Every structure is written in structure tokens, then in C-alpha cells.
Tab-separated table of C-alpha atoms and ligand atoms in Angstrom:
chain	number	residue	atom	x	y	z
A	1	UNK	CA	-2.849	1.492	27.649
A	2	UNK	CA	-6.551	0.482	28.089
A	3	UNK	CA	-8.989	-1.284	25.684
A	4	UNK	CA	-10.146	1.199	22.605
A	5	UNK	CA	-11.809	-1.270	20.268
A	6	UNK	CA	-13.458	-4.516	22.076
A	7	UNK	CA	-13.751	-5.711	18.475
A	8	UNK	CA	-11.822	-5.887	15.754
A	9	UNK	CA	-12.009	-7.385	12.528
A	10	UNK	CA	-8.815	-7.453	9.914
A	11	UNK	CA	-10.023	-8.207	6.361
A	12	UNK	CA	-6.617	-9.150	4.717
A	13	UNK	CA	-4.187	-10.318	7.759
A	14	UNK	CA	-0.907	-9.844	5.184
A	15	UNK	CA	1.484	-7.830	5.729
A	16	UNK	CA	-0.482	-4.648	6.175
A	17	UNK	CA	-3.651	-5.638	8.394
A	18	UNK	CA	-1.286	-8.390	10.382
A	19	UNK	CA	1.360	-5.359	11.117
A	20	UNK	CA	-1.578	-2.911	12.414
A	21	UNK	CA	-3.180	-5.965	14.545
A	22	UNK	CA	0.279	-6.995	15.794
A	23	UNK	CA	0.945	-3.087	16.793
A	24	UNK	CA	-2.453	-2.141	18.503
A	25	UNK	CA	-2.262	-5.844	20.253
A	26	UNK	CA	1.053	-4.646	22.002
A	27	UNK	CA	0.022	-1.508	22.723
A	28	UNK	CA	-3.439	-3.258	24.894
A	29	UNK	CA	-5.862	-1.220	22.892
A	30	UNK	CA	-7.615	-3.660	21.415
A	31	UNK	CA	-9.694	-6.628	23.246
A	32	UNK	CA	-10.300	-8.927	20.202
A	33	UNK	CA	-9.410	-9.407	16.687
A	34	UNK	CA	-10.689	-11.447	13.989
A	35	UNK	CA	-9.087	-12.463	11.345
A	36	UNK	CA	-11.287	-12.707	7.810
A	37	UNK	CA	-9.574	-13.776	4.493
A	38	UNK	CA	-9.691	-16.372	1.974
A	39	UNK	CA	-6.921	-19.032	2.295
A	40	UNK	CA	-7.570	-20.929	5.649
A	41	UNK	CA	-3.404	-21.999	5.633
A	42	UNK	CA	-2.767	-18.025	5.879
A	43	UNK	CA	-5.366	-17.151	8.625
A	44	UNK	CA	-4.361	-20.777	10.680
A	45	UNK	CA	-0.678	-19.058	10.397
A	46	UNK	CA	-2.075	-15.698	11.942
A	47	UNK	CA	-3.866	-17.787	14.763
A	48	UNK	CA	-1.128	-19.481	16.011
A	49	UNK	CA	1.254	-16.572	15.665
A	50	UNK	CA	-1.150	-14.575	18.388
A	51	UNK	CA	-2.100	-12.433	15.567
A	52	UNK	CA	-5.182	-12.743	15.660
A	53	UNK	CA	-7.671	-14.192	18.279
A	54	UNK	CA	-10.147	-15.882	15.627
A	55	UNK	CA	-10.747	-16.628	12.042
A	56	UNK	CA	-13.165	-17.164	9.602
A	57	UNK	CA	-13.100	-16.823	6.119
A	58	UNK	CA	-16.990	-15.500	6.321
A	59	UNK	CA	-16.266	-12.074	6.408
A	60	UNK	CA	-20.592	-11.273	7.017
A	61	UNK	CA	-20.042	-13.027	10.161
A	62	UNK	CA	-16.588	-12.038	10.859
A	63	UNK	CA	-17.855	-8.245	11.197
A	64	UNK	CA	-20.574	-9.112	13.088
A	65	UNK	CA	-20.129	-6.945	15.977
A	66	UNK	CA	-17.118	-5.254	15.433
A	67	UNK	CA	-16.443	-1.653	16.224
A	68	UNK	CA	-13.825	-1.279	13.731
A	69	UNK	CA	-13.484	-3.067	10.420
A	70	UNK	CA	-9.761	-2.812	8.705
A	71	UNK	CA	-9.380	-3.682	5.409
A	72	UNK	CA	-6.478	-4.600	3.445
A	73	UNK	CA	-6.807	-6.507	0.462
A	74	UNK	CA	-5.437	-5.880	-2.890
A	75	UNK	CA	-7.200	-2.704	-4.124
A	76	UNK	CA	-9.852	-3.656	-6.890
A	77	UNK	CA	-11.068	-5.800	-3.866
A	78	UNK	CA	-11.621	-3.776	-1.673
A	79	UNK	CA	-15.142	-2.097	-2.769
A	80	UNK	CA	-16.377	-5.228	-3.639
A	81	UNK	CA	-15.487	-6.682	-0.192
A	82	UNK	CA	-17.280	-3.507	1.842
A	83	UNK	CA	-20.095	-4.208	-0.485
A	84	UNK	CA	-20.767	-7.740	0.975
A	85	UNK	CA	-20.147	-6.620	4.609
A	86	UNK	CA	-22.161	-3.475	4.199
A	87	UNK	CA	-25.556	-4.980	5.425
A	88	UNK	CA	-23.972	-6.924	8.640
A	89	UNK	CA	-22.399	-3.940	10.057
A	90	UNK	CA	-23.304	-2.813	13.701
A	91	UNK	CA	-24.580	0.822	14.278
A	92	UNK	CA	-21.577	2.659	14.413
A	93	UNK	CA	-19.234	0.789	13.245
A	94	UNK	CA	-16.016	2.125	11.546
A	95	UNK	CA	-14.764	0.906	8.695
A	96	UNK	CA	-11.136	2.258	7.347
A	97	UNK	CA	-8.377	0.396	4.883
A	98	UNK	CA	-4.784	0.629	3.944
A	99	UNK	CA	-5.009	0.759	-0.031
A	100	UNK	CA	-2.401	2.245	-1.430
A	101	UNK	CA	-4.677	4.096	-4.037
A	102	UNK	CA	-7.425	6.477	-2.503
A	103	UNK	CA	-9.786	8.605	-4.497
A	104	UNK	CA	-12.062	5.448	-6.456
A	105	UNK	CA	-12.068	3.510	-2.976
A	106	UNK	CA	-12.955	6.481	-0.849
A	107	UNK	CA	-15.737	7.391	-3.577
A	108	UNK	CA	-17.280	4.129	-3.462
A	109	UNK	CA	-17.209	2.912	-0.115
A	110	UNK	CA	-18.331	6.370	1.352
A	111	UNK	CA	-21.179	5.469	-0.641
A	112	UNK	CA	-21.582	1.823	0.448
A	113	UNK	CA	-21.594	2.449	3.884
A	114	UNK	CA	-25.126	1.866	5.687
A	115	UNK	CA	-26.654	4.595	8.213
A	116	UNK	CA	-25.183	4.895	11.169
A	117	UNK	CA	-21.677	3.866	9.540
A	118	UNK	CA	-18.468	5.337	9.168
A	119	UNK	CA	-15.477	5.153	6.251
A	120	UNK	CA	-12.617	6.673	6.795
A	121	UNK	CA	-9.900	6.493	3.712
A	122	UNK	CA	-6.459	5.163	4.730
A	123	UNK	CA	-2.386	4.457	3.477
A	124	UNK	CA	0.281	3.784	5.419
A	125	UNK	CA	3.478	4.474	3.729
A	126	UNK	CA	5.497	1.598	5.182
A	127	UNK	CA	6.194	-1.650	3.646
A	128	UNK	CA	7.672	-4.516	2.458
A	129	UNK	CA	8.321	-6.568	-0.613
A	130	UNK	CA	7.013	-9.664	1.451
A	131	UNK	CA	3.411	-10.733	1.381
A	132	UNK	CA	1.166	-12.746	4.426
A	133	UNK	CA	0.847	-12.940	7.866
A	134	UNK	CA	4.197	-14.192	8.340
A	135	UNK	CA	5.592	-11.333	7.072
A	136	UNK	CA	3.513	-8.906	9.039
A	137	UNK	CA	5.476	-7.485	12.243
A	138	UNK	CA	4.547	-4.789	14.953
A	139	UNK	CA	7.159	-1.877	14.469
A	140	UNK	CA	6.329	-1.778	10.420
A	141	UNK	CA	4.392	1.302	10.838
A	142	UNK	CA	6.905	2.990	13.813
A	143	UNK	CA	8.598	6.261	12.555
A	144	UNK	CA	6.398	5.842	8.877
A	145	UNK	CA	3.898	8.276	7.639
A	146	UNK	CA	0.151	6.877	7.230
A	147	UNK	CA	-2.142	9.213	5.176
A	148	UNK	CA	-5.291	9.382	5.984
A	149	UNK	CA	-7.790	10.917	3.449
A	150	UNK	CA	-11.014	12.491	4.204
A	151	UNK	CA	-13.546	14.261	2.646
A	152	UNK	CA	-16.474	16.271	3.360
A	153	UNK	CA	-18.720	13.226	4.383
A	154	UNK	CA	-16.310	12.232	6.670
A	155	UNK	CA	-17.551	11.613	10.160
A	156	UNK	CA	-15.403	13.989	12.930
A	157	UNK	CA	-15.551	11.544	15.399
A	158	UNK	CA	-14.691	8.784	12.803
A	159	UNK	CA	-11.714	9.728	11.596
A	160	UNK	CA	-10.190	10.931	15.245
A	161	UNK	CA	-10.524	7.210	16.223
A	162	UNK	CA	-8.963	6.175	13.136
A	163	UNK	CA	-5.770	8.944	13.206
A	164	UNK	CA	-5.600	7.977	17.304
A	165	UNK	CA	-5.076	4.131	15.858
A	166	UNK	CA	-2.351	4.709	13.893
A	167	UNK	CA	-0.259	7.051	16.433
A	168	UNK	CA	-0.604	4.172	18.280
A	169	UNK	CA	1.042	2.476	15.768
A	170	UNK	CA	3.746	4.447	15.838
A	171	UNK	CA	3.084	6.607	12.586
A	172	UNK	CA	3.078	9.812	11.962
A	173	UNK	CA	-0.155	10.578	10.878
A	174	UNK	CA	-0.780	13.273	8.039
A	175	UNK	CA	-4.335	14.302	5.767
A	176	UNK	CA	-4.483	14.532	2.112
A	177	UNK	CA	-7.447	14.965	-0.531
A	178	UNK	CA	-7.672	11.252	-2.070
A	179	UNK	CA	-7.325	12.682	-5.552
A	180	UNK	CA	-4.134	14.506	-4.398
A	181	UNK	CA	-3.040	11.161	-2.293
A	182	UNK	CA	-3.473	8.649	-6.172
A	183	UNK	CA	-0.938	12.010	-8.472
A	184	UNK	CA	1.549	11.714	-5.423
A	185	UNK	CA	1.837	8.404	-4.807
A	186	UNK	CA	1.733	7.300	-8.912
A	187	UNK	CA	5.055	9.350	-9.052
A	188	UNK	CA	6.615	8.356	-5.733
A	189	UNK	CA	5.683	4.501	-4.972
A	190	UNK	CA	3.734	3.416	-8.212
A	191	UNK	CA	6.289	4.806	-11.172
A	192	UNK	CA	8.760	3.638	-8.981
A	193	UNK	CA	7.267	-0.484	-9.169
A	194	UNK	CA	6.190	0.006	-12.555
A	195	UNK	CA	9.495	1.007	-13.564
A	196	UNK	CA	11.387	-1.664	-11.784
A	197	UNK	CA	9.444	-4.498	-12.654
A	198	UNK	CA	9.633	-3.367	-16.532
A	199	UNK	CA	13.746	-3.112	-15.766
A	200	UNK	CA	13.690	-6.843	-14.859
A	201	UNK	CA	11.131	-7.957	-17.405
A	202	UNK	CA	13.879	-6.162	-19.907
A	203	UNK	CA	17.131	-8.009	-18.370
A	204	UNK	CA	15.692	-11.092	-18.225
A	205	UNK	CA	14.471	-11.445	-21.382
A	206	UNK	CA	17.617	-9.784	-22.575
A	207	UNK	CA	19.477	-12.116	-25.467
A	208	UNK	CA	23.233	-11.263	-25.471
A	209	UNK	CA	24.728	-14.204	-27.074
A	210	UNK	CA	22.461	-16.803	-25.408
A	211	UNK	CA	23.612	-15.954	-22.120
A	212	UNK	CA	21.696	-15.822	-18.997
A	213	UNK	CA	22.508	-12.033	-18.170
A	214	UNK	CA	20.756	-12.014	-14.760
A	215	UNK	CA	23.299	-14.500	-13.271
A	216	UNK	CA	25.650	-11.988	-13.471
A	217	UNK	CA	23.781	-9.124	-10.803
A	218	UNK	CA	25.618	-7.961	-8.412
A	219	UNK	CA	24.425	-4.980	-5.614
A	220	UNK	CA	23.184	-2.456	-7.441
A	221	UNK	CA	21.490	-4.208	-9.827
A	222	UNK	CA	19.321	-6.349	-6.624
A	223	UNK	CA	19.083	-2.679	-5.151
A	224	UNK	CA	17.379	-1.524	-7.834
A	225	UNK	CA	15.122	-3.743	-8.400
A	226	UNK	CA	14.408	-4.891	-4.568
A	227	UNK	CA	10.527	-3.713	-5.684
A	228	UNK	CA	9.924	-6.235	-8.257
A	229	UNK	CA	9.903	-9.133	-5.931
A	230	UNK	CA	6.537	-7.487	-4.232
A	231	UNK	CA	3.416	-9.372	-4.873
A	232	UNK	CA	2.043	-9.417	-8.865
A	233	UNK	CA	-1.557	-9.300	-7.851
A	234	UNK	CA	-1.241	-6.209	-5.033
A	235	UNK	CA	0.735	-4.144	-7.942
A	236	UNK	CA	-1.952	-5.704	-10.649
A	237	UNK	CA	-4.306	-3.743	-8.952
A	238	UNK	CA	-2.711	-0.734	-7.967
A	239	UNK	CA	-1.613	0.164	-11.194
A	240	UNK	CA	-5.542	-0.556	-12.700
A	241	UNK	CA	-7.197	1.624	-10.111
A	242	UNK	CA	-4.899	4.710	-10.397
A	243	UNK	CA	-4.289	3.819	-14.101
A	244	UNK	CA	-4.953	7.884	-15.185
A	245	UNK	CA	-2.455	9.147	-12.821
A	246	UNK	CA	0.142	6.464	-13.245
A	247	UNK	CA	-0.445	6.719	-17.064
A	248	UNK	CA	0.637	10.090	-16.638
A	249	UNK	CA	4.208	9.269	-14.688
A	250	UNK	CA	5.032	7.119	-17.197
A	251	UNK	CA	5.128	9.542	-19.553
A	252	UNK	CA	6.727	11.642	-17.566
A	253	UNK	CA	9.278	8.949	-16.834
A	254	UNK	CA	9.413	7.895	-20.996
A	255	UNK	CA	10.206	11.750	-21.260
A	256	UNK	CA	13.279	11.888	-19.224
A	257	UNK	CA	14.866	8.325	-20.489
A	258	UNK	CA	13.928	9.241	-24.393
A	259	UNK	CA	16.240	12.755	-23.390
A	260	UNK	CA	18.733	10.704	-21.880
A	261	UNK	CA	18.647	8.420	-24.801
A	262	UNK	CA	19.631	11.301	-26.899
A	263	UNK	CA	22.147	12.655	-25.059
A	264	UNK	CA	23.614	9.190	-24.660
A	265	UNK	CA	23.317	8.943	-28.762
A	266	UNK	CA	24.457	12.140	-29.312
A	267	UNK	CA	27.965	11.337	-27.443
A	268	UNK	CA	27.135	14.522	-25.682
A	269	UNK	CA	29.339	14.014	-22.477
A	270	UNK	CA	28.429	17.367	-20.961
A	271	UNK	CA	24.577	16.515	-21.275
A	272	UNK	CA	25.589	14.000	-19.706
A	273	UNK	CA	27.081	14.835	-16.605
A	274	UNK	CA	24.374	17.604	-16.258
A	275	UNK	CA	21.500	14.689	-16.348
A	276	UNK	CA	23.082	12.786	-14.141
A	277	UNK	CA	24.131	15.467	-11.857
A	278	UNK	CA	20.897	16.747	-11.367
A	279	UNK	CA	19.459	13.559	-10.575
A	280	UNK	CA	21.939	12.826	-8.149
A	281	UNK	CA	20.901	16.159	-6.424
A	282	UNK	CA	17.445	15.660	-6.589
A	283	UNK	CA	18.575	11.658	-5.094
A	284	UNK	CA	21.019	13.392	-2.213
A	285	UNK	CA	18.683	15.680	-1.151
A	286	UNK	CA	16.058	12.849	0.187
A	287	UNK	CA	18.483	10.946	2.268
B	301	NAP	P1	-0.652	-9.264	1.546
B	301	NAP	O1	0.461	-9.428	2.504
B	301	NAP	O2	-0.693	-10.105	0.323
B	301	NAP	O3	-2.006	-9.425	2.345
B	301	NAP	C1	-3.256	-9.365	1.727
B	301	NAP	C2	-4.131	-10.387	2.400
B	301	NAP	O4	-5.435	-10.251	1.891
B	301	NAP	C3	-3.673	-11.810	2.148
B	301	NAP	O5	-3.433	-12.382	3.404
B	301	NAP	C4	-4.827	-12.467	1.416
B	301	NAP	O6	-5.029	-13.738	1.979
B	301	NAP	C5	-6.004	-11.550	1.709
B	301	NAP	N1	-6.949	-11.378	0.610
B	301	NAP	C6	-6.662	-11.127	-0.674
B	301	NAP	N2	-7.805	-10.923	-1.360
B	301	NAP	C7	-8.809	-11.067	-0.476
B	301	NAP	C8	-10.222	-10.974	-0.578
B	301	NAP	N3	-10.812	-10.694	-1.729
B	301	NAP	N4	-10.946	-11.148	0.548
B	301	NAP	C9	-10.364	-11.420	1.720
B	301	NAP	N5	-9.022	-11.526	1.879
B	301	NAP	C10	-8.266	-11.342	0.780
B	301	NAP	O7	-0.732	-7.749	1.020
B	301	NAP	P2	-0.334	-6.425	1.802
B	301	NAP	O8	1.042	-6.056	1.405
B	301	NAP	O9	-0.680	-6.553	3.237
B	301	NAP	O10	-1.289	-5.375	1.077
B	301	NAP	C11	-2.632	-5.207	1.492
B	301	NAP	C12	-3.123	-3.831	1.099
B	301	NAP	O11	-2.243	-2.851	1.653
B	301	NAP	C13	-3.193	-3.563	-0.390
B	301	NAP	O12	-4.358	-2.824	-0.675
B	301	NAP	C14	-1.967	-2.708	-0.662
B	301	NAP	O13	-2.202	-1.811	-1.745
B	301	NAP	C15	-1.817	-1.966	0.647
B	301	NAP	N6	-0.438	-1.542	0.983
B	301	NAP	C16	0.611	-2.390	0.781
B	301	NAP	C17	1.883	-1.969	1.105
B	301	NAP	C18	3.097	-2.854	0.914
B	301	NAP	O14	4.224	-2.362	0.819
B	301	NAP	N7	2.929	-4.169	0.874
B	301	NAP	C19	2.087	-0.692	1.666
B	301	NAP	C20	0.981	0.129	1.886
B	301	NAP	C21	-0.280	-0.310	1.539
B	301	NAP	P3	-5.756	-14.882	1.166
B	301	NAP	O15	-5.092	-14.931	-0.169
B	301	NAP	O16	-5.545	-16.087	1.983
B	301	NAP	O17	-7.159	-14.452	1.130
């Protein structure tokens, strides 16, 4: 394919922006791409893995004359981190992210951005429970959805670059109000975290007799709770800046284990087998 972007800056080359950089670099649609963060041992890595072509940890200069800016950071950074880039952006520059909440971010850095520049609201639903560029690896986003989330100050032309990026990629790309994207995703992906993370905080600071109960897990137990090995801070944040929605799920989710509870208490084997049937439908159904 031939060069879309001459310039490309990656704020955040983890996981997320390393895996988009890795992708568009195979594909030959990109000429250059910086690499901006904070920790100079994590950007060196990206360097030297052919990541990306430079680094700085200045991310003012590190935009400076980029035609796309991709930013993927832990959430609650993310406005603050368009805020300080804001003034160096060229005319016409396009700045999108991969935050896995939308509407607050979307909000604020529509409003951030300076004349003559364009957000455009992204998630791609692929992932990891590993964090860095090390972790990050071309196909991550092949076959995966990535929802992109405009609204009515949205530039046209903006957001076709953007969605053309991402089938590049390799992902299926789909459009969603931001409000809409932060009630789905707190029940699919955020619940989900919350709940497995509490699940191991439980266990392990289960007392049964003063033994260590987590050195007996076996398979489904590490299945389970797979999720609660992904990075503290990244979930810190996600579950502050879609705290309404998620607040919600979990009382959703506090519902359905206080009914199970009772059916469990009330020795009510048919209750029982009907929870656990439906679930099982409901689990079926998505495979
Ligand atoms: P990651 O692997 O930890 O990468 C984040 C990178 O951002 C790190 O390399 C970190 O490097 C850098 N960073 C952190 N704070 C920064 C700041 N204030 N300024 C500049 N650089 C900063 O995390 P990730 O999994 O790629 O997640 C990134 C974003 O993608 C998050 O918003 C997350 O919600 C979203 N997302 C994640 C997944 C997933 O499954 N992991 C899926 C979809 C979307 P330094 O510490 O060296 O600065």
C-alpha cells in the first residue's frame, strides 16, 4: 500500500498505540512514527523493536508536525495530555485515541482541539492483560471490532481517515454514540474486570484455617480471573471515568449474586438449576 500519514505520533506506545503503529507500519501506510511517553526504558524498547522511528518524551515537540496524533494512555490522562499538545498542533491535524471509556473524553477534547483541528473518539475492542511496548504486536486488532464514536462536531473527512486506519488494521470498524459506547462497555468489559479483580481480592485474603487458598487454583479458577492480572492504573482509571455507568452494573451484578445467594440459602435445588441454566444459555449463545 502507499504512504497515508507522513507523520505519526503515538502518545502511549503500550500495548494499544505499539499494536496500531506495528499494524499500519506493515501495511506501508505510514512514513514516520514517533514515539512520545514518559519512561525513556519503554520508548528505547519501542525504538529498537522497529516500533517506532523516534522518541521523545516531549510530547509538544513530538506532535510537531504530525498529521495524525494517536493517543493511548490510561484514560484520566488523556484530556490532560491533548490539553498540553493542543497549542503545537499543525493545521489539520487529526487527533484520535483508543480509551476504553468515550463520552467525558470525546466531550472534552472536542472542545480542546484548536481551529483547523480534528478529534475523532476511538476503542478498539481487542486486548490483552499485558502492558508496554513489548507486549504490543501487529495482528492484535485483525478480526476485532474498533468503535469509533462521533458526534455532531465531528469532521466528515476526519473520521473517514480515522475508520480507513483501522480497516487497515484489520478491524472491523463499527459507530456508536459515546454515551451509548461507556452503558455497553461498563456491562461487557468493565463489570467484567471489576468483578474479577474483587473475586481475587476475596480468595486471597480468604482465611480458611491459615491456609494459603490460592495455591490450590487450578484451570478454572486462572480462567476466571485471567483479567485481574491487567494493569491497576489502566483499570484505576477506567472505572473513575465511567464511574455512573459502571456504578450501575454493579448493582446489577450485586442483584443477581444476592438472588443466587438466596436460592443457594434456601437449599432451593430447582432455583438452582434454573439460575444456572439460564446463564449457561445466555454463556453458549456467545461462543
Ligand atoms: P499500556 O500498555 O500500559 O500502555 C500505555 C502507555 O502509555 C505506556 O507505555 C506508558 O508508558 C504510557 N503513558 C502512561 N501515562 C502516560 C502519560 N501521562 N503521558 C504519556 N505516556 C503515558 O496500556 P494499554 O493497554 O496500551 O492501554 C492504553 C489505552 O488503551 C488505555 O486508555 C486503555 O483504556 C485503552 N485500551 C486498553 C485495552 C487493553 O486491553 N489493554 C483495550 C482497549 C483499549 P510510560 O509509563 O513509560 O509513560
Amino acid at each position: 500500500m502507499s504512504v497515508i500519514i507522513e507523520r505519526l505520533a503515538i502518545i502511549g506506545v503500550g500495548l494499544i498505540g505499539g499494536s496500531f503503529a506495528r499494524a499500519l507500519r506493515e501495511a506501508g501506510v505510514v512514513k514516520t512514527i514517533v514515539g512520545i511517553g514518559r519512561s525513556s526504558a519503554n520508548l528505547e524498547e519501542a525504538l529498537s523493536l522497529g516500533i517506532v522511528d523516534e522518541i521523545t518524551s516531549d510530547a509538544v515537540a513530538g506532535v510537531s508536525g504530525a498529521q495524525m496524533v494517536f493517543i493511548s494512555v490510561p484514560v484520566c490522562s488523556i484530556p490532560s495530555v491533548v490539553a498540553e499538545i493542543a497549542p503545537a498542533l499543525s493545521c489539520g491535524c487529526i487527533v484520535t485515541d483508543g480509551g476504553s471509556v468515550k463520552a467525558s473524553i470525546v466531550m472534552e477534547c472536542e472542545r480542546l482541539m484548536p481551529p483547523g483541528c480534528f478529534f475523532v473518539g476511538g476503542h478498539p475492542i481487542a486486548g490483552t492483560e499485558h502492558s508496554g511496548a513489548a507486549a504490543s504486536f501487529a495482528t492484535l486488532y485483525k478480526g476485532k471490532r474498533c468503535i469509533l464514536t462521533p458526534t455532531e462536531r465531528t469532521d466528515a473527512a476526519a473520521l473517514e481517515l480515522v475508520n480507513r486506519l483501522w480497516l487497515i488494521t484489520g478491524a472491523e470498524v463499527c459507530s456508536m454514540e459515546p454515551g451509548h459506547h461507556d452503558r455497553i462497555f461498563a456491562e461487557i468489559s468493565h463489570l467484567p474486570h471489576v468483578v474479577a479483580y474483587a473475586l481475587v481480592h476475596a480468595v486471597g485474603t480468604a482465611d480458611v484455617e491459615g491456609e494459603n487458598v490460592l495455591s490450590y487454583t487450578a484451570g478454572g479458577f486462572r480462567d476466571f480471573t485471567r483479567i485481574a492480572s491487567s494493569d491497576p492504573v489502566m483499570w484505576r482509571d477506567i472505572a473513575l471515568m465511567n464511574r455512573q455507568a459502571l456504578l450501575k452494573s454493579i448493582d446489577g451484578f450485586s442483584a443477581s449474586l444476592a438472588e443466587l445467594r438466596q436460592r443457594i440459602d434456601n437449599s432451593d435445588p430447582d432455583g438452582l438449576a434454573e439460575f444456572f441454566t439460564i446463564a449457561k444459555q445466555f454463556r453458549d449463545g456467545i461462543l
